[in-house]
Amino acid sequence: MTTSVLVMGGSHFLGRAVAVEALCRGWSVTVFNRGKTGRNPDGVHAVQGDRTNRKDLGRLAGIGPWDAVLDTSGMSADVVDLATQALSEATRRYVYVSTVSVYAGWPLLPLTEDLPTLAEAEPVAGMPGDVVVSYGVDKAAAEKAAQANLGRALTILRPGVILGPEEYVGRLPWWLRRVERGGRVLAPGKAGQTIAPVDARDVATFACDRAQEGCDAEIFNVTAPKNHATMGSFLQECIKVTGSDASLEWVEGDFLLDHGAKQWTELPLWRTYPGTWAVSGVRAQDAGLVCRPLSETVADTWGWFTSGEDAVDSERAAHIGLAPEKEADLLSAWDAR
């Protein structure tokens, strides 16, 4: 009997990757979205509606049941509460994609799934002002709402940074554009700094794995293995795929902070807080998560980027990247130190 799934979202980036993965498995796939951004994959049954609208959700539930629901678009507690209430009788399994930002200790501390979230505890002492705690608070509250409505039917996935084709935040696309431009490129911190972003397609594969019958309902950090990549190897791959003549100038992190550079946004993937890339993904890896080499993610994203296909618009993208004038000023100051 064919597995049937409902994807909440499904028209761009992770949601689309989940729908494509499910189709590749021969599953019957329904997607639910507003039809305003991205495009649904060929072969899905598309249901148009607004997940913040109770009537739309009721209509959606009446189309079911499904073997599993995969929710990639629930950003706040009220939205997730509505969906999980409406769909609780329409599925036996519900996979909700959350974030590592839910942890009270992120990004300051090494983390496992057993540590408290912002639904259970205040942020750890010393949380810096440039960490947007409100996002984690919203997602932690969303997890709590889903748990109350679904109980043992719920699996929670907590990815870290997700990269890959169709990325709309713009972290990897910004680095590709900057490196393509060539010349002397400000490289932040140390080349050997380990990083652990995960490819959207690998998150999608793992999400579909966990949606299958017989999988226990659990919580998983979906992060790449330790020593998966470094900032140096990442930027070298960007140079390789773009064919650029760029040369990397590694600038000390303390110097950058003292001179007003904004970590995480102006210089994507660079952050000085020790817990940023110290979120254990061992539980997910033991359960079957496989992360492709970051070099493959970089190459495939460049291929998508140069195909002319655009990512969906996102307010977050406006804050990503270092202005050329500021980069030049920082490099001049670095030379004169």
Coordinates of C-alpha atoms in Angstrom, one line a residue, residues 199 201-202 228-229 291-298:
D199 CA 22.1 20.3 3.5
R201 CA 18.1 17.6 1.1
D202 CA 19.7 15.6 3.9
H228 CA 32.4 17.9 8.9
A229 CA 34.0 21.1 7.5
C291 CA 25.2 14.4 5.7
R292 CA 26.8 14.8 2.2
P293 CA 30.1 16.6 2.0
L294 CA 29.8 20.4 2.2
S295 CA 31.6 20.6 -1.1
E296 CA 28.6 19.0 -2.8
T297 CA 26.3 21.5 -1.2
V298 CA 28.4 24.4 -2.3

